[in-house]
Short mmCIF file of C-alpha atoms and ligand atoms in Angstrom, two decimals:
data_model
loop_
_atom_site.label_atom_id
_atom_site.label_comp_id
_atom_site.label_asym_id
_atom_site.label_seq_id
_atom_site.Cartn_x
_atom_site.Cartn_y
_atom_site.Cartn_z
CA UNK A 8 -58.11 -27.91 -22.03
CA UNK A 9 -55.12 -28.70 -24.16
CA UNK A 10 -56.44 -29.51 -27.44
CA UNK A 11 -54.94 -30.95 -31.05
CA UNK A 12 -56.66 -31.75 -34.34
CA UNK A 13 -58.17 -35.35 -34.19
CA UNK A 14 -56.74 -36.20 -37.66
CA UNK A 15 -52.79 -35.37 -36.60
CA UNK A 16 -51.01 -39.01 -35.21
CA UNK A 17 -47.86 -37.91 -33.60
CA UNK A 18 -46.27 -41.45 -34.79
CA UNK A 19 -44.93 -43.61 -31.09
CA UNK A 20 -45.80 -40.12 -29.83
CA UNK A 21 -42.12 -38.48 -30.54
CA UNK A 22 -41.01 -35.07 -28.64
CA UNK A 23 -44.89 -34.96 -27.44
CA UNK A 24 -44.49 -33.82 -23.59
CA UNK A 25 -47.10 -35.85 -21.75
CA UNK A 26 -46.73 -34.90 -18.38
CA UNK A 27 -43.99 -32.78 -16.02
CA UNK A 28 -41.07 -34.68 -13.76
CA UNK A 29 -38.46 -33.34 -11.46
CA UNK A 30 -37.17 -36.49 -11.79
CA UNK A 31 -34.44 -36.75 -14.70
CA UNK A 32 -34.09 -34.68 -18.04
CA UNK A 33 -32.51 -36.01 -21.17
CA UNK A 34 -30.49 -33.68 -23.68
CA UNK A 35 -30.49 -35.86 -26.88
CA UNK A 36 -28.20 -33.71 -29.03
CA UNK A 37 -25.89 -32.61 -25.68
CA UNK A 38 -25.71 -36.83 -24.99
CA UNK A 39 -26.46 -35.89 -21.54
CA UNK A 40 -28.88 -37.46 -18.42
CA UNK A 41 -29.26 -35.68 -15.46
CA UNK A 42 -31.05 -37.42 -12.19
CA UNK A 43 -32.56 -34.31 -9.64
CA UNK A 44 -30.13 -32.06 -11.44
CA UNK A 45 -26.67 -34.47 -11.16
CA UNK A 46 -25.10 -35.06 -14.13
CA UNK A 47 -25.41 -39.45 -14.72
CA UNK A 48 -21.35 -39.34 -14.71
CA UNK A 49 -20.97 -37.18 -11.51
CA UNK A 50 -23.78 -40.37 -9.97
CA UNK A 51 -22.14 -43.22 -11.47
CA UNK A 52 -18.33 -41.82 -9.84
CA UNK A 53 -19.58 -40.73 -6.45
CA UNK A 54 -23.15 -42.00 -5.71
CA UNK A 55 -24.15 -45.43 -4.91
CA UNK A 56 -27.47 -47.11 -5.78
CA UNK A 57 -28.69 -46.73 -2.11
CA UNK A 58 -28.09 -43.00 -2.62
CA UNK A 59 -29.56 -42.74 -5.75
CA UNK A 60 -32.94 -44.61 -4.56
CA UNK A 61 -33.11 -42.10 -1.85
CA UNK A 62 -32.45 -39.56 -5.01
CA UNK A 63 -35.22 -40.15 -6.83
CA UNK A 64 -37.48 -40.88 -4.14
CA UNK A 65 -36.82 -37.73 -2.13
CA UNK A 66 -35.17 -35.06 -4.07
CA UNK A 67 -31.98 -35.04 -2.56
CA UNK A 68 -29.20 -37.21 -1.53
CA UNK A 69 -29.03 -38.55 1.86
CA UNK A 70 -27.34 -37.77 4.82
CA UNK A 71 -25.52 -40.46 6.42
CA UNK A 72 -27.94 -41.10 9.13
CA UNK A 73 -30.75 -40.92 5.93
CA UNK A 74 -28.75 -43.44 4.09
CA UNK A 75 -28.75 -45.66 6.96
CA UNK A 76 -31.95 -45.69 7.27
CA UNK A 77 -33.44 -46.52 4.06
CA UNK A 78 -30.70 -49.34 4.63
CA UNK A 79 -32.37 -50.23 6.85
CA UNK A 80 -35.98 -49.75 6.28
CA UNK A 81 -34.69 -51.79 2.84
CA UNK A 82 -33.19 -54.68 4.77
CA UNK A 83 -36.21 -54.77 6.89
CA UNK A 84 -38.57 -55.45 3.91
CA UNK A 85 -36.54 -58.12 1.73
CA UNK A 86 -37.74 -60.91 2.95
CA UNK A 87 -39.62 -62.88 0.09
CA UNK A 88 -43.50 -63.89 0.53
CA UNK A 89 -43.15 -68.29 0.90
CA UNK A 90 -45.90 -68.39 -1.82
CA UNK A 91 -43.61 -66.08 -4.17
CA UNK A 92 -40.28 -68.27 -4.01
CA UNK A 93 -43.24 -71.60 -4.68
CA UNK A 94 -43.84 -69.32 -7.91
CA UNK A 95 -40.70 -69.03 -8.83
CA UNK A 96 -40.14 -72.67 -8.01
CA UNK A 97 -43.12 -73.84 -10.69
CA UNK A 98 -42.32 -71.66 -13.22
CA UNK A 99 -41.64 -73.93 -16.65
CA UNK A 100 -38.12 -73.79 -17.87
CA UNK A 101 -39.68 -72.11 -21.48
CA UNK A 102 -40.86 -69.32 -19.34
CA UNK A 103 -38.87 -65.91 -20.90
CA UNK A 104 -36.87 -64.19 -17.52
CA UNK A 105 -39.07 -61.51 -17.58
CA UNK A 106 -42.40 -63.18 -17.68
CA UNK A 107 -41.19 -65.25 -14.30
CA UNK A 108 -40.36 -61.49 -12.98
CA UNK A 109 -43.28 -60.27 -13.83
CA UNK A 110 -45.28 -62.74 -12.25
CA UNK A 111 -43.69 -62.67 -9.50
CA UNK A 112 -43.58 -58.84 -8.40
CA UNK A 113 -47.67 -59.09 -9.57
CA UNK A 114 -47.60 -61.87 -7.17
CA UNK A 115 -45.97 -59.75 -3.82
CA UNK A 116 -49.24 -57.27 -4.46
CA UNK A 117 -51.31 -60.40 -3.27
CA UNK A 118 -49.39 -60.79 0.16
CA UNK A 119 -49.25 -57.01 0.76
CA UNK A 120 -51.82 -56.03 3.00
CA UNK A 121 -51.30 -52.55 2.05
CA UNK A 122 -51.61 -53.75 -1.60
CA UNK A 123 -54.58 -51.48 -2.33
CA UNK A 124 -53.54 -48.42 0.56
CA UNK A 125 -53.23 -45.22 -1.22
CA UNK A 126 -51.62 -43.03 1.45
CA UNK A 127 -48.41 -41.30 0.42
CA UNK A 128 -46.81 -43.01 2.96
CA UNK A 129 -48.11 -46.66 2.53
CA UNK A 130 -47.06 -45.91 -1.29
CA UNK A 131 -43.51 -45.42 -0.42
CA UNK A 132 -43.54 -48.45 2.28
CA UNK A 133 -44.68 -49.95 -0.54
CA UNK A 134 -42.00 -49.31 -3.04
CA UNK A 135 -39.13 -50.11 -0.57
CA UNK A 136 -40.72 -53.42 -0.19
CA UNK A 137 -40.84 -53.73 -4.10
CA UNK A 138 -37.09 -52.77 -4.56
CA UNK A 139 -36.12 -54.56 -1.40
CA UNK A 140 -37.57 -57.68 -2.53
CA UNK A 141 -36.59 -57.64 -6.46
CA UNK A 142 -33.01 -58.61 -6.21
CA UNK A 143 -33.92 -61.81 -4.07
CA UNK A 144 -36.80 -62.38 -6.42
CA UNK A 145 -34.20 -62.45 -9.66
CA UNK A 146 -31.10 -64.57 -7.77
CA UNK A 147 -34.05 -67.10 -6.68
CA UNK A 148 -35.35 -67.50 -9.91
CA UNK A 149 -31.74 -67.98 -11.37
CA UNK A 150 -30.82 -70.45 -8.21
CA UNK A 151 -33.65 -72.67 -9.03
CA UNK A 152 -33.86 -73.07 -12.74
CA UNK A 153 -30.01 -73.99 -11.76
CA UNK A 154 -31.45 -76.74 -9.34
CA UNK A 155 -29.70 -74.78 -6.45
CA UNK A 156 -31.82 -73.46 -3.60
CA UNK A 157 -32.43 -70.15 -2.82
CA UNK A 158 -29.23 -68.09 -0.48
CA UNK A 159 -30.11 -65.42 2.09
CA UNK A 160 -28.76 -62.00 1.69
CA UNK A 161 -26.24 -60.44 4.47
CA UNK A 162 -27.08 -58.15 6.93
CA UNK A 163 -24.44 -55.40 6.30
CA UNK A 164 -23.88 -55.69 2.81
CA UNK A 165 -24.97 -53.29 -0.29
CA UNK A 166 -27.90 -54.25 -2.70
CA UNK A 167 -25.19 -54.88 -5.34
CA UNK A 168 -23.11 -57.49 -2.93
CA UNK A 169 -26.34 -58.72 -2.32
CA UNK A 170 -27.16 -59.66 -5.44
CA UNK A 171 -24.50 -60.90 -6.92
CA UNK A 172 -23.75 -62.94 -3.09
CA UNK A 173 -27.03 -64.14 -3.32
CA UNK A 174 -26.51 -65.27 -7.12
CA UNK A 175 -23.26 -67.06 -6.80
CA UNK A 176 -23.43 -67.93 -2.98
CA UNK A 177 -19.85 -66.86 -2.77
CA UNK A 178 -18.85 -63.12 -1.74
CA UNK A 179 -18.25 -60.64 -4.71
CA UNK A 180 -14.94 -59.27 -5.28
CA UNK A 181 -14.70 -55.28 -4.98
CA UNK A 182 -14.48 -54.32 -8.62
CA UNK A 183 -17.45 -56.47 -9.20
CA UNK A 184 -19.24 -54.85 -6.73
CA UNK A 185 -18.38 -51.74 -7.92
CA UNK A 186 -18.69 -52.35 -11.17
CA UNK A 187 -22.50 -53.85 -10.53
CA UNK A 188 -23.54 -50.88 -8.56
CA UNK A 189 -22.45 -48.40 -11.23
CA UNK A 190 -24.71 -50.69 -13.72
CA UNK A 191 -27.62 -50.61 -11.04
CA UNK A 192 -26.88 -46.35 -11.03
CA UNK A 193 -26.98 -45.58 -14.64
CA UNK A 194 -30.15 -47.67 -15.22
CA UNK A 195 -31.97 -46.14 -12.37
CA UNK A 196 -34.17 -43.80 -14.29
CA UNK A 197 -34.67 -42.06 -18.13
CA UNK A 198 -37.19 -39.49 -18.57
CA UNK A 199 -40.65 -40.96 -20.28
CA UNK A 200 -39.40 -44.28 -21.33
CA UNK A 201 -41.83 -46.45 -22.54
CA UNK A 202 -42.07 -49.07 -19.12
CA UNK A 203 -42.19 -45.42 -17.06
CA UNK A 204 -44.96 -43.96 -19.15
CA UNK A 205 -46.88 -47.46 -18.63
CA UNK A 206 -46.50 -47.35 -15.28
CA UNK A 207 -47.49 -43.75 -14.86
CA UNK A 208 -50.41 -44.15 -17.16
CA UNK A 209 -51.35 -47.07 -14.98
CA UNK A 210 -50.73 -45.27 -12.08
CA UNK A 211 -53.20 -42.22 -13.27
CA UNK A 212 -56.11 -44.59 -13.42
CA UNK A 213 -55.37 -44.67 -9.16
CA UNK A 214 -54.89 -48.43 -9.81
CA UNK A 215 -51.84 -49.98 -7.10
CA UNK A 216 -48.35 -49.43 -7.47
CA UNK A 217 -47.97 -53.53 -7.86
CA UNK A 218 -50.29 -52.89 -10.76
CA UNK A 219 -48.02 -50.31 -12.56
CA UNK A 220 -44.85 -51.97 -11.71
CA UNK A 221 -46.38 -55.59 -13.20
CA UNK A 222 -46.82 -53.82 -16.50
CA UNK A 223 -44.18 -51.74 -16.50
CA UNK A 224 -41.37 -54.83 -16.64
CA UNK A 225 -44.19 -56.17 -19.52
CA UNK A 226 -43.28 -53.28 -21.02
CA UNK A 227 -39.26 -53.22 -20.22
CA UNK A 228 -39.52 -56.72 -21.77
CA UNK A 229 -39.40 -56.21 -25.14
CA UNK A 230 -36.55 -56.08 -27.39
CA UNK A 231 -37.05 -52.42 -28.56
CA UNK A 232 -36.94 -51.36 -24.38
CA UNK A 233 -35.08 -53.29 -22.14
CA UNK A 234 -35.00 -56.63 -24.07
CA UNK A 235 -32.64 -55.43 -26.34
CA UNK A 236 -29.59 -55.99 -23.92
CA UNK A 237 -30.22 -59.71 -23.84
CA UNK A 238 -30.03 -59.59 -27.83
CA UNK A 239 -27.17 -57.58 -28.12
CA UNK A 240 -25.17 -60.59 -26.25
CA UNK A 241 -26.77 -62.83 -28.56
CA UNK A 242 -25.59 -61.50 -31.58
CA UNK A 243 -21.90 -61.03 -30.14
CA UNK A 244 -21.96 -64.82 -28.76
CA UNK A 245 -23.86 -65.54 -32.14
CA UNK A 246 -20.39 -63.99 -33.92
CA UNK A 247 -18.38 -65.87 -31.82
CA UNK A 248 -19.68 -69.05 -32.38
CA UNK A 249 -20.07 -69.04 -36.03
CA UNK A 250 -16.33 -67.39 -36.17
CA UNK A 251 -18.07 -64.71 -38.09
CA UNK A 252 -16.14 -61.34 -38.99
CA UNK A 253 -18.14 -58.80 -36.84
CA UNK A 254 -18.00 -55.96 -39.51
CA UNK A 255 -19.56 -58.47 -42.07
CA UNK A 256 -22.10 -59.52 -39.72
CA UNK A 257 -23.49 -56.23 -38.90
CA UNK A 258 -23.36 -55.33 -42.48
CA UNK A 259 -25.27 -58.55 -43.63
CA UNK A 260 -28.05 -57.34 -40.71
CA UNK A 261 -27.51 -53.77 -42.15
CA UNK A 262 -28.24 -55.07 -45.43
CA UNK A 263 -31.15 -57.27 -45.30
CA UNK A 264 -33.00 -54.34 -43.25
CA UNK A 265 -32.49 -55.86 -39.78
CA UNK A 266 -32.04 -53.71 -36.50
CA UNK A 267 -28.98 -54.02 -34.63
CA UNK A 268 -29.89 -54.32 -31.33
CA UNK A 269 -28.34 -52.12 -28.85
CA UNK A 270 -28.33 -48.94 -31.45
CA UNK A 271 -30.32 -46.12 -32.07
CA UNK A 272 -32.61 -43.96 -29.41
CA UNK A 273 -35.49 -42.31 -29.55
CA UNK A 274 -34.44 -39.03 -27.68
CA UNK A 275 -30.43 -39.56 -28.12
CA UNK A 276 -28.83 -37.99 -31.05
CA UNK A 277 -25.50 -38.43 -30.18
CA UNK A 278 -23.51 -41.52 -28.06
CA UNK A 279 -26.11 -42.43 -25.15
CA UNK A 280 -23.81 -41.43 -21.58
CA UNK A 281 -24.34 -44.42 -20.23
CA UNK A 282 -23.19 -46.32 -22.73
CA UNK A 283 -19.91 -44.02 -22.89
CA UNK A 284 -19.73 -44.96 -18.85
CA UNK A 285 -19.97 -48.78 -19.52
CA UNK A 286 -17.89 -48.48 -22.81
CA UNK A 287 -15.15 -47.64 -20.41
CA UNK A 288 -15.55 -50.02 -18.19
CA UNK A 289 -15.41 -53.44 -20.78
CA UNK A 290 -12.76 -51.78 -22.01
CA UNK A 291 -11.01 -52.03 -18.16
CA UNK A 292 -12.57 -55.23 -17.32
CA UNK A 293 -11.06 -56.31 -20.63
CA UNK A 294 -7.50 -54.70 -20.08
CA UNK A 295 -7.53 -56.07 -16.75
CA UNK A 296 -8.53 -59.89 -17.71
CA UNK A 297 -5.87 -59.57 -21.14
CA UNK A 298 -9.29 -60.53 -22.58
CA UNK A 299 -10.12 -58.13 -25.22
CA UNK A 300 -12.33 -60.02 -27.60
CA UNK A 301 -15.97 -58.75 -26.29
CA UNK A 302 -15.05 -55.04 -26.59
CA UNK A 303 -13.16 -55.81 -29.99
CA UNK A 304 -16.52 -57.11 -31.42
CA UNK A 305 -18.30 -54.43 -29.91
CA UNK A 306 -15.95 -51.41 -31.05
CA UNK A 307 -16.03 -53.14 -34.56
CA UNK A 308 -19.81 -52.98 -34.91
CA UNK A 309 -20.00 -50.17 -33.38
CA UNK A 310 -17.68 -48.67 -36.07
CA UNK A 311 -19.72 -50.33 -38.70
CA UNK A 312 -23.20 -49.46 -37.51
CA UNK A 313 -22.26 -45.56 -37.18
CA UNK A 314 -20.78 -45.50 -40.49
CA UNK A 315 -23.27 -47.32 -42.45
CA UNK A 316 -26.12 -45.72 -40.48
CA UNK A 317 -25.24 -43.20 -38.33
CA UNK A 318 -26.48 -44.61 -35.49
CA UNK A 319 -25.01 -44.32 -32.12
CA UNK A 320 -25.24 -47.03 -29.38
CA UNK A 321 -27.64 -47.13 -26.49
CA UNK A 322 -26.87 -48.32 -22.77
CA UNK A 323 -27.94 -51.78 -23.79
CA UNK A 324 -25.10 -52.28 -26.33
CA UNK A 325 -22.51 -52.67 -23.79
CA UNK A 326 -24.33 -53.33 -20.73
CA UNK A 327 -24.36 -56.54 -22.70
CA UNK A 328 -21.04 -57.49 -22.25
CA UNK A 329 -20.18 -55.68 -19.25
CA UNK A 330 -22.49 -58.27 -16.99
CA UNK A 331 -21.17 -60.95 -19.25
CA UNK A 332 -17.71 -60.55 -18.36
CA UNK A 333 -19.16 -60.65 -14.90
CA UNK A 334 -20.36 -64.20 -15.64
CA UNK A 335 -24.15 -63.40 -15.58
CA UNK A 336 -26.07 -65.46 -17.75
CA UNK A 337 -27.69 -63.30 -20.70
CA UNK A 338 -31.26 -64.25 -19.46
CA UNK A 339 -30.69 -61.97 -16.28
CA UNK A 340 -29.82 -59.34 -18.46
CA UNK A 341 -33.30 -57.55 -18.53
CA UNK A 342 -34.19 -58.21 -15.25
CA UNK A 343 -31.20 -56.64 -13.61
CA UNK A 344 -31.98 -53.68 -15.74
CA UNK A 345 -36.14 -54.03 -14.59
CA UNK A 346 -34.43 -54.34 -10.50
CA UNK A 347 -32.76 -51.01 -11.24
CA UNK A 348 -35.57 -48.95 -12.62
CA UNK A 349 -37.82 -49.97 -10.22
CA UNK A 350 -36.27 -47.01 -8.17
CA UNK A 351 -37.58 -45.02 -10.99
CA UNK A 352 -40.85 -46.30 -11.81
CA UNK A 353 -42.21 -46.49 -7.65
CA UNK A 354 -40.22 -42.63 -7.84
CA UNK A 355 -42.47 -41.57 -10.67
CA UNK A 356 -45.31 -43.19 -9.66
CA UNK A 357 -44.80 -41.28 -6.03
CA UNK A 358 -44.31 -38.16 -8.31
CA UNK A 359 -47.80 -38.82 -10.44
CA UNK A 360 -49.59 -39.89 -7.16
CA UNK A 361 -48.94 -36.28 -5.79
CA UNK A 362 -50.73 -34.24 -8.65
CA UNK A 363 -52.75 -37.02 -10.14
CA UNK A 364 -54.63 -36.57 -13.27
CA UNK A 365 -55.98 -39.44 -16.14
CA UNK A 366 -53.57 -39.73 -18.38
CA UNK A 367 -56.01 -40.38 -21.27
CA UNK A 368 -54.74 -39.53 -24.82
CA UNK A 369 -57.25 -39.88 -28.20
CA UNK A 370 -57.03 -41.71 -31.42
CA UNK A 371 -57.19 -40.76 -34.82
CA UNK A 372 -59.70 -42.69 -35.88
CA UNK A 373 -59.00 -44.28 -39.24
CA UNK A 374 -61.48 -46.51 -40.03
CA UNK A 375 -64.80 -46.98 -41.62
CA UNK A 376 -67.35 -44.71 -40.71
CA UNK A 377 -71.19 -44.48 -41.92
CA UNK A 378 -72.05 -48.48 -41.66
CA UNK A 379 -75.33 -50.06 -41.18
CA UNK A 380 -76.44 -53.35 -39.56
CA UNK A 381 -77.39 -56.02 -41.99
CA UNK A 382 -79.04 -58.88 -40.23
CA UNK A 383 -76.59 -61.26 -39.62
CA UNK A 384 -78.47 -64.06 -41.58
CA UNK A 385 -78.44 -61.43 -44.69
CA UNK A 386 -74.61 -61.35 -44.55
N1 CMC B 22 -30.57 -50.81 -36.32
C1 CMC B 22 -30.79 -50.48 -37.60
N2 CMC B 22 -31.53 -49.44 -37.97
C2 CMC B 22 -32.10 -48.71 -36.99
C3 CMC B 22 -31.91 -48.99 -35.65
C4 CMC B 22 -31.11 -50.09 -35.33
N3 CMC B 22 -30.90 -50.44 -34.06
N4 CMC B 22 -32.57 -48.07 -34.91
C5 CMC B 22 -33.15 -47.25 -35.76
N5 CMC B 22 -32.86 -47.62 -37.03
C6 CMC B 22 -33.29 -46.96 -38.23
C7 CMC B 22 -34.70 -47.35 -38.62
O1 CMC B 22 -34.74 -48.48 -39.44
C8 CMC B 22 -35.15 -46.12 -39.34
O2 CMC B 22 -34.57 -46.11 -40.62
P1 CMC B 22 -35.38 -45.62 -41.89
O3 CMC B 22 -35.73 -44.20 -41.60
O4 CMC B 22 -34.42 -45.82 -43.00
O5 CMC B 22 -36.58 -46.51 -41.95
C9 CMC B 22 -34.50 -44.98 -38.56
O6 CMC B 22 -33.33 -45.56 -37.97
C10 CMC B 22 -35.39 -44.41 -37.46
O7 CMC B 22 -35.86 -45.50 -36.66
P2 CMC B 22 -37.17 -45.46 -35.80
O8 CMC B 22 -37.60 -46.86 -35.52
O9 CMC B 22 -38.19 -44.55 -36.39
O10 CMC B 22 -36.65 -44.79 -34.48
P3 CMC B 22 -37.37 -44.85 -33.12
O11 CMC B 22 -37.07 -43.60 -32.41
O12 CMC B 22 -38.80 -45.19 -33.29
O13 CMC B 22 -36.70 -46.11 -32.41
C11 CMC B 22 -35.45 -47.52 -31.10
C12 CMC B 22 -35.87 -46.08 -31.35
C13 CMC B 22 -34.62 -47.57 -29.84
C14 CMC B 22 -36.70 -48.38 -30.90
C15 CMC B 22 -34.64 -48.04 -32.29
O14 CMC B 22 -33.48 -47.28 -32.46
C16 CMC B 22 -34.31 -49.52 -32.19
O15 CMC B 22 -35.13 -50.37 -32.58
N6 CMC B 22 -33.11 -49.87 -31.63
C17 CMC B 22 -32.76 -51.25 -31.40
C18 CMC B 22 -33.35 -51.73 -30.10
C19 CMC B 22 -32.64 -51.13 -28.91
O16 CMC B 22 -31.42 -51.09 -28.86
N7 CMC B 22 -33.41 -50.69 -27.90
C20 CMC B 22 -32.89 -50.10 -26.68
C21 CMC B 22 -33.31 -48.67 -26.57
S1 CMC B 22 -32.46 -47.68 -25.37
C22 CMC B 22 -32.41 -48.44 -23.86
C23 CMC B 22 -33.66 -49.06 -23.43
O17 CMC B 22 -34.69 -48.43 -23.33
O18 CMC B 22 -33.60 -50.23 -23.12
#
């Protein structure tokens, strides 16, 4: 048994190496991310999402006649539980995005009847219905707070149409397709983040896989994880608004000990790949549209934040503006990124159900020690 002094704290438990994946490795200082061995920029250029679902979830990419049917098996299983969509319908307009989505994939566990079936193979019927049904589960949600009704997805069409058809109720163009399945690719999976060790620790206990996806997006919520996308397009709209100089209003953030969002990583030491990847494309989107002013602001703070902190941004920084110049709203920012790592979290939680063991760390413990009971009227 591994062991390690009770009085050492590795602090947010940096470099410690919990547990072993096949799934994807992350070289900090190399900026790189590597999915079953493929390099994120070989994915994002010749893979699709579909693809990279089967990826993770089987070790290698599909053949054509595997591609079609997880397709399949996927479009089989999207079909939202009635009860779910009255959910979505009831949820208060204060709710935050994530809580709704949260709620809601908690919610599908109730109208699974393999909800608590611990077979590998109800486990990955399982997570096809989870991915399958997250994309309607997000557009619904964003239809109805809207006062429009839910759409059906097409037959024949990609998750990424789908989503963005289902959204809009009008057809995606190509590029946004494209563009939306490359976003759906790079956020697919990333070592031991903090929503993929929850779910994996959840997963150890040999609790359900609607269990450790539920507090996995819990986890994804927060603006140090995944909330930090929906910030970053804060602060840029925040600029905008206010006609603030962006330099100046990084360095006022900067200066009163604020975090930017979108910067810094815990494992990256250099620019985070993705965000290179999605750099690239605001700066097309932008070129194409003769609409430069989001990637100005962005390659100005960037600039500033690297300079006066050396700090390099993450995939959130211009994920941020890349859906925005799609036109999604900023509150479907962390939930598109929770609908993409699902593929991740069900893979990894296939991947922990295989060789299961407790994850179960220790404390140092810190506090008082040697105390008696006083009666409690004597205190
Ligand atoms: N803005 C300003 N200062 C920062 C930032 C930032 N975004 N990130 C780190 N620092 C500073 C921090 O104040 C500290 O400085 P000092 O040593 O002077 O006190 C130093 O850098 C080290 O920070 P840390 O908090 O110990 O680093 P960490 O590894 O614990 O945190 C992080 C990693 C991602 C939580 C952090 O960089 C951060 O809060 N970033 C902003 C939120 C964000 O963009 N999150 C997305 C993460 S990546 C994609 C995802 O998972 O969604």
């Amino acid at each position: 048994m591994a062991t390690q002094n009770e009085s050492e704290e590795v602090r947010g438990l940096e470099g410690v190496i919990a547990l072993s994946s096949e799934l994807s490795s992350i070289d900090g200082e190399a900026g790189q991310l590597v999915y079953r061995g493929y390099d994120i920029h070989d994915l994002a250029e010749n893979a699709s999402f579909e693809e990279v679902v089967y990826l993770l979830w089987h070790g290698d990419l599909p053949t054509q006649s595997q591609l079609d049917a997880l397709k399949s098996d996927l479009r089989t299983a999207r079909e939202l539980p009635a009860p779910v969509i009255d959910i979505l319908r009831q949820a208060p307009d204060s709710a935050h995005p994530m809580a709704v989505l949260r709620t809601a994939i908690s919610a599908l566990g109730l109208y699974d009847d393999e909800a608590d079936a611990d077979s590998p193979e109800a486990n990955r019927r399982k997570a096809t219905r989870l991915l399958a049904r997250t994309p309607g589960i997000i557009a619904a949600y964003a239809r109805l707070r809207n006062g429009d009704e839910p759409i059906d997805p097409l037959d024949e069409a990609s998750m990424a149409y789908n989503f963005l058809y289902m959204l809009n109720g009008e057809a995606p163009g190509s590029a946004a397709e494209a563009t939306f399945d490359t976003c759906l690719v790079l956020h697919a999976d990333h070592g031991l983040n903090a929503s993929t060790f929850t779910s994996r620790v959840i997963g150890s206990t040999l609790s359900d896989m609607y269990s450790a996806v539920s507090g996995a997006i819990g986890a994804l919520k927060g603006p140090l994880h995944g909330g930090a996308n929906r910030e970053v397009m804060r602060m840029l709209l925040d600029i905008d608004q206010k006609g603030a100089d962006p330099v100046e209003y990084v360095q006022e953030k900067l200066a009163s000990k604020e975090r930017v969002m979108g910067f810094g990583h815990r494992v990256y030491r250099t620019m985070d790949p993705r965000a290179a990847i999605l750099r690239d494309r605001v700066q097309e989107l932008s070129e194409e549209r003769n609409a430069t002013k989001w990637y100005d602001y962005s390659m100005a703070i960037l600039n500033t934040v690297k300079s006066e902190k050396g700090l390099d941004p993450n995939v959130d920084f211009f994920s941020a503006s890349t859906y925005y110049m799609m036109g999604l709203d900023p509150d479907l920012f962390t939930p598109i990124f929770a609908l993409s790592r699902s593929a991740g979290w069900t893979a990894h939680l296939l991947e922990q159900w295989a060789d299961n063991r407790l994850i179960r760390p220790r404390a140092a413990y810190v506090g008082k020690t040697g105390r008696t009971v006083t009666p409690i009227d004597a205190r």
